């Protein structure tokens, strides 16, 4: 792997984690409910993933979907989840918190970072909801976050390229790496890497898989009206991961 180059794949299943590693990913972000942008996974999922992959597994600490303004009870859940994920051998943690006016919640982030140590910590895409990205970056670097995940505070990394590039150039002590709503794909990765200057990127590289269920009740859904289809699901695709890895290596 090229010096400084790293591909992180976000996964919500053991199969996806195994496929990510087989395809050449350098790190896994482990979540549940990717449809909501990722929330904290179960301890059982972390344990089985760790039994089946060798690459680092960073675990999402996010108690619910939606915004990043948390109540005291939600913070208590986050503290407990950090403690549990550390004790079950997470390699790193991923979190973020904002104030009501769209600034980094410094006090809460300091508290959560202290609880996470000595593990490395990524500030997730709460960054894309901040009032002033430049100020937020300086704040996060001073707090000691190792990485920031961002789409450039826009609907996609392509749309946010100019900001990502400025952020990469602004602070050398923190990795800026990229995500994109709708996915970083083989069609856009080279342009994103060349335009941003970032050395790490984040993707899901998934394909749809049909359920093996033979009996199907089409009148019932386990989720809300905007939930995923009941009889298909998405899994990280080894071929897609390998293709993205190859594109990145050739670009960087």
CSV table of C-alpha atoms in Angstrom, one decimal:
chain,number,residue,atom,x,y,z
A,1,UNK,CA,0.0,0.0,0.0
A,2,UNK,CA,1.3,3.5,-0.9
A,3,UNK,CA,2.6,5.6,2.0
A,4,UNK,CA,-0.3,7.6,3.4
A,5,UNK,CA,-2.9,6.0,1.2
A,6,UNK,CA,-5.8,4.2,2.9
A,7,UNK,CA,-9.2,3.0,1.8
A,8,UNK,CA,-11.9,2.7,4.6
A,9,UNK,CA,-15.0,0.7,3.9
A,10,UNK,CA,-18.1,1.3,6.1
A,11,UNK,CA,-19.9,-2.0,6.8
A,12,UNK,CA,-22.9,-3.2,8.8
A,13,UNK,CA,-22.4,-7.0,8.6
A,14,UNK,CA,-19.8,-9.7,9.0
A,15,UNK,CA,-20.0,-10.6,5.4
A,16,UNK,CA,-19.3,-7.0,4.3
A,17,UNK,CA,-16.4,-6.8,6.7
A,18,UNK,CA,-14.8,-9.9,5.2
A,19,UNK,CA,-15.4,-8.7,1.7
A,20,UNK,CA,-13.9,-5.3,2.4
A,21,UNK,CA,-10.7,-6.9,3.7
A,22,UNK,CA,-10.6,-9.4,0.8
A,23,UNK,CA,-10.9,-6.5,-1.6
A,24,UNK,CA,-8.0,-4.6,-0.1
A,25,UNK,CA,-9.5,-2.1,2.3
A,26,UNK,CA,-7.1,-0.8,4.9
A,27,UNK,CA,-9.7,-0.2,7.6
A,28,UNK,CA,-13.3,-0.9,8.4
A,29,UNK,CA,-15.9,1.5,9.9
A,30,UNK,CA,-18.4,-0.7,11.7
A,31,UNK,CA,-21.9,0.6,12.0
A,32,UNK,CA,-25.5,-0.5,12.1
A,33,UNK,CA,-28.3,1.1,10.0
A,34,UNK,CA,-26.3,2.6,7.2
A,35,UNK,CA,-29.7,3.8,5.8
A,36,UNK,CA,-29.6,6.4,8.7
A,37,UNK,CA,-25.9,7.2,8.0
A,38,UNK,CA,-24.7,4.7,10.6
A,39,UNK,CA,-25.4,4.2,14.3
A,40,UNK,CA,-23.7,2.2,17.0
A,41,UNK,CA,-23.5,-1.5,16.2
A,42,UNK,CA,-24.0,-4.4,18.6
A,43,UNK,CA,-21.2,-5.9,20.7
A,44,UNK,CA,-22.0,-9.2,19.1
A,45,UNK,CA,-21.4,-7.7,15.6
A,46,UNK,CA,-18.1,-6.2,16.7
A,47,UNK,CA,-16.9,-9.5,18.3
A,48,UNK,CA,-17.7,-11.7,15.3
A,49,UNK,CA,-16.2,-9.1,12.9
A,50,UNK,CA,-13.0,-9.0,15.0
A,51,UNK,CA,-12.8,-12.8,14.8
A,52,UNK,CA,-13.0,-12.8,11.0
A,53,UNK,CA,-10.8,-9.9,9.9
A,54,UNK,CA,-7.3,-8.7,10.6
A,55,UNK,CA,-7.5,-5.0,9.5
A,56,UNK,CA,-8.4,-2.3,12.0
A,57,UNK,CA,-12.0,-2.0,12.9
A,58,UNK,CA,-13.2,1.5,13.9
A,59,UNK,CA,-16.6,1.5,15.6
A,60,UNK,CA,-19.3,4.2,15.2
A,61,UNK,CA,-20.5,5.8,18.4
A,62,UNK,CA,-23.9,7.4,17.5
A,63,UNK,CA,-26.9,6.6,19.7
A,64,UNK,CA,-29.5,7.5,17.0
A,65,UNK,CA,-30.0,8.8,13.5
A,66,UNK,CA,-30.8,12.5,12.9
A,67,UNK,CA,-28.9,15.5,14.2
A,68,UNK,CA,-25.8,15.6,16.4
A,69,UNK,CA,-27.2,17.6,19.3
A,70,UNK,CA,-27.4,15.1,22.2
A,71,UNK,CA,-29.4,15.0,25.4
A,72,UNK,CA,-27.7,14.1,28.7
A,73,UNK,CA,-29.2,10.6,28.5
A,74,UNK,CA,-27.9,10.1,25.0
A,75,UNK,CA,-24.5,11.2,26.2
A,76,UNK,CA,-24.7,8.6,28.9
A,77,UNK,CA,-25.4,6.0,26.3
A,78,UNK,CA,-22.4,7.1,24.3
A,79,UNK,CA,-20.2,6.9,27.3
A,80,UNK,CA,-21.4,3.3,28.0
A,81,UNK,CA,-20.9,2.3,24.3
A,82,UNK,CA,-17.4,3.7,24.3
A,83,UNK,CA,-16.5,1.7,27.4
A,84,UNK,CA,-18.0,-1.5,25.9
A,85,UNK,CA,-16.4,-1.1,22.5
A,86,UNK,CA,-13.0,-0.6,24.0
A,87,UNK,CA,-13.4,-3.6,26.2
A,88,UNK,CA,-14.3,-5.7,23.2
A,89,UNK,CA,-11.2,-4.7,21.3
A,90,UNK,CA,-12.3,-1.9,18.9
A,91,UNK,CA,-9.2,-0.5,17.1
A,92,UNK,CA,-10.6,3.0,17.0
A,93,UNK,CA,-13.8,5.0,17.5
A,94,UNK,CA,-15.9,7.3,15.3
A,95,UNK,CA,-18.0,10.1,16.9
A,96,UNK,CA,-19.1,13.7,16.8
A,97,UNK,CA,-21.3,16.2,18.6
A,98,UNK,CA,-22.4,19.8,17.8
A,99,UNK,CA,-24.0,22.6,19.7
A,100,UNK,CA,-27.4,24.0,18.7
A,101,UNK,CA,-25.7,26.8,16.7
A,102,UNK,CA,-23.7,24.4,14.6
A,103,UNK,CA,-20.4,24.5,16.3
A,104,UNK,CA,-18.3,21.7,17.6
A,105,UNK,CA,-19.4,20.8,21.1
A,106,UNK,CA,-16.0,21.3,22.6
A,107,UNK,CA,-16.8,20.3,26.2
A,108,UNK,CA,-18.6,17.1,25.2
A,109,UNK,CA,-16.0,16.1,22.6
A,110,UNK,CA,-13.2,16.6,25.2
A,111,UNK,CA,-15.1,14.3,27.6
A,112,UNK,CA,-15.8,11.7,24.9
A,113,UNK,CA,-12.2,11.8,23.6
A,114,UNK,CA,-10.8,11.3,27.1
A,115,UNK,CA,-13.1,8.2,27.5
A,116,UNK,CA,-11.9,6.9,24.1
A,117,UNK,CA,-8.2,7.1,24.8
A,118,UNK,CA,-5.8,5.5,24.0
A,119,UNK,CA,-7.7,4.6,20.9
A,120,UNK,CA,-7.6,6.9,17.8
A,121,UNK,CA,-10.8,8.8,17.1
A,122,UNK,CA,-12.4,10.1,13.9
A,123,UNK,CA,-14.9,13.0,13.9
A,124,UNK,CA,-17.6,11.8,11.6
A,125,UNK,CA,-19.8,13.6,9.1
A,126,UNK,CA,-21.3,15.8,11.8
A,127,UNK,CA,-18.5,18.0,10.4
A,128,UNK,CA,-20.6,18.5,7.3
A,129,UNK,CA,-23.3,20.2,9.4
A,130,UNK,CA,-21.0,22.8,11.1
A,131,UNK,CA,-21.5,26.6,10.8
A,132,UNK,CA,-17.9,27.3,9.8
A,133,UNK,CA,-15.8,24.4,8.5
A,134,UNK,CA,-12.4,26.2,8.8
A,135,UNK,CA,-13.0,27.1,12.5
A,136,UNK,CA,-14.3,23.6,13.2
A,137,UNK,CA,-11.2,22.0,11.7
A,138,UNK,CA,-8.9,24.1,13.9
A,139,UNK,CA,-11.0,23.1,16.9
A,140,UNK,CA,-10.9,19.4,16.1
A,141,UNK,CA,-7.2,19.5,15.5
A,142,UNK,CA,-6.6,21.2,18.8
A,143,UNK,CA,-8.8,18.7,20.6
A,144,UNK,CA,-6.7,15.8,19.2
A,145,UNK,CA,-9.0,14.1,16.7
A,146,UNK,CA,-6.9,12.0,14.3
A,147,UNK,CA,-9.3,12.2,11.3
A,148,UNK,CA,-12.3,14.0,9.9
A,149,UNK,CA,-14.8,12.4,7.6
A,150,UNK,CA,-16.4,14.9,5.2
A,151,UNK,CA,-18.1,15.4,1.9
A,152,UNK,CA,-16.9,19.0,1.9
A,153,UNK,CA,-20.1,20.2,3.6
A,154,UNK,CA,-22.0,19.6,0.4
A,155,UNK,CA,-24.3,17.0,-1.1
A,156,UNK,CA,-21.3,15.0,-2.4
A,157,UNK,CA,-17.5,15.0,-2.3
A,158,UNK,CA,-17.6,16.1,-6.0
A,159,UNK,CA,-19.6,19.2,-5.1
A,160,UNK,CA,-17.4,19.8,-2.0
A,161,UNK,CA,-14.1,19.3,-3.7
A,162,UNK,CA,-12.8,22.9,-3.3
A,163,UNK,CA,-13.6,23.0,0.4
A,164,UNK,CA,-12.0,19.5,0.9
A,165,UNK,CA,-8.9,20.7,-0.8
A,166,UNK,CA,-8.7,23.9,1.4
A,167,UNK,CA,-9.2,21.8,4.5
A,168,UNK,CA,-6.4,19.3,3.5
A,169,UNK,CA,-4.1,22.3,3.0
A,170,UNK,CA,-5.2,24.1,6.2
A,171,UNK,CA,-4.0,21.7,8.9
A,172,UNK,CA,-1.3,19.0,8.6
A,173,UNK,CA,-1.9,17.4,12.0
A,174,UNK,CA,-5.2,15.8,11.1
A,175,UNK,CA,-6.2,13.5,8.2
A,176,UNK,CA,-9.1,14.7,6.1
A,177,UNK,CA,-10.8,11.9,4.3
A,178,UNK,CA,-13.8,11.8,2.1
A,179,UNK,CA,-17.3,10.3,1.9
A,180,UNK,CA,-20.0,11.0,-0.5
A,181,UNK,CA,-23.8,10.7,-0.2
A,182,UNK,CA,-24.7,8.2,-2.9
A,183,UNK,CA,-21.3,6.6,-2.8
A,184,UNK,CA,-17.7,7.1,-4.0
A,185,UNK,CA,-17.6,4.9,-7.1
A,186,UNK,CA,-15.2,3.8,-9.9
A,187,UNK,CA,-16.8,6.6,-12.0
A,188,UNK,CA,-15.9,9.5,-9.7
A,189,UNK,CA,-13.0,8.4,-7.4
A,190,UNK,CA,-10.1,9.5,-9.6
A,191,UNK,CA,-11.6,13.0,-10.0
A,192,UNK,CA,-12.2,13.2,-6.3
A,193,UNK,CA,-8.7,12.2,-5.3
A,194,UNK,CA,-7.0,14.4,-7.8
A,195,UNK,CA,-9.2,17.4,-7.0
A,196,UNK,CA,-9.0,17.1,-3.2
A,197,UNK,CA,-5.4,16.1,-2.3
A,198,UNK,CA,-6.7,13.7,0.3
A,199,UNK,CA,-4.8,10.5,0.9
A,200,UNK,CA,-7.7,8.5,2.5
A,201,UNK,CA,-11.2,7.9,1.3
A,202,UNK,CA,-14.4,6.2,2.7
A,203,UNK,CA,-16.9,4.2,0.8
A,204,UNK,CA,-19.4,1.3,1.2
A,205,UNK,CA,-18.8,-0.3,-2.2
A,206,UNK,CA,-22.0,-2.3,-1.9
A,207,UNK,CA,-24.2,-4.4,-4.2
A,208,UNK,CA,-27.7,-5.5,-3.7
A,209,UNK,CA,-28.3,-9.1,-2.7
A,210,UNK,CA,-31.7,-10.9,-3.1
A,211,UNK,CA,-33.0,-12.6,0.0
A,212,UNK,CA,-33.0,-16.4,0.1
A,213,UNK,CA,-36.5,-16.5,1.5
A,214,UNK,CA,-38.9,-18.6,-0.5
A,215,UNK,CA,-42.1,-17.6,1.3
A,216,UNK,CA,-42.6,-13.9,1.2
A,217,UNK,CA,-45.4,-11.8,2.7
A,218,UNK,CA,-45.5,-8.7,0.4
A,219,UNK,CA,-48.1,-7.0,2.6
A,220,UNK,CA,-45.8,-6.6,5.6
A,221,UNK,CA,-42.6,-4.5,6.1
A,222,UNK,CA,-40.4,-4.5,9.2
A,223,UNK,CA,-39.5,-0.8,8.7
A,224,UNK,CA,-41.1,2.5,7.8
A,225,UNK,CA,-42.2,3.5,4.3
A,226,UNK,CA,-38.7,4.8,3.5
A,227,UNK,CA,-36.9,1.7,4.8
A,228,UNK,CA,-34.8,-0.8,2.7
A,229,UNK,CA,-36.7,-3.4,0.6
A,230,UNK,CA,-37.8,-6.3,2.8
A,231,UNK,CA,-36.4,-9.1,0.6
A,232,UNK,CA,-33.1,-7.6,-0.6
A,233,UNK,CA,-30.1,-6.2,1.3
A,234,UNK,CA,-26.8,-4.7,0.5
A,235,UNK,CA,-23.3,-6.2,1.0
A,236,UNK,CA,-19.8,-4.9,0.4
A,237,UNK,CA,-18.8,-6.2,-3.0
A,238,UNK,CA,-15.2,-7.6,-3.2
A,239,UNK,CA,-14.9,-6.7,-6.9
A,240,UNK,CA,-16.0,-3.1,-6.3
A,241,UNK,CA,-13.6,-2.7,-3.4
A,242,UNK,CA,-10.7,-4.1,-5.5
A,243,UNK,CA,-11.6,-1.8,-8.4
A,244,UNK,CA,-11.7,1.3,-6.1
A,245,UNK,CA,-8.4,0.3,-4.5
A,246,UNK,CA,-6.7,-0.1,-7.8
A,247,UNK,CA,-8.0,3.3,-9.1
A,248,UNK,CA,-6.7,5.0,-5.9
A,249,UNK,CA,-3.3,3.4,-6.1
A,250,UNK,CA,-3.0,4.4,-9.8
A,251,UNK,CA,-4.1,8.0,-9.0
A,252,UNK,CA,-2.0,8.5,-5.8
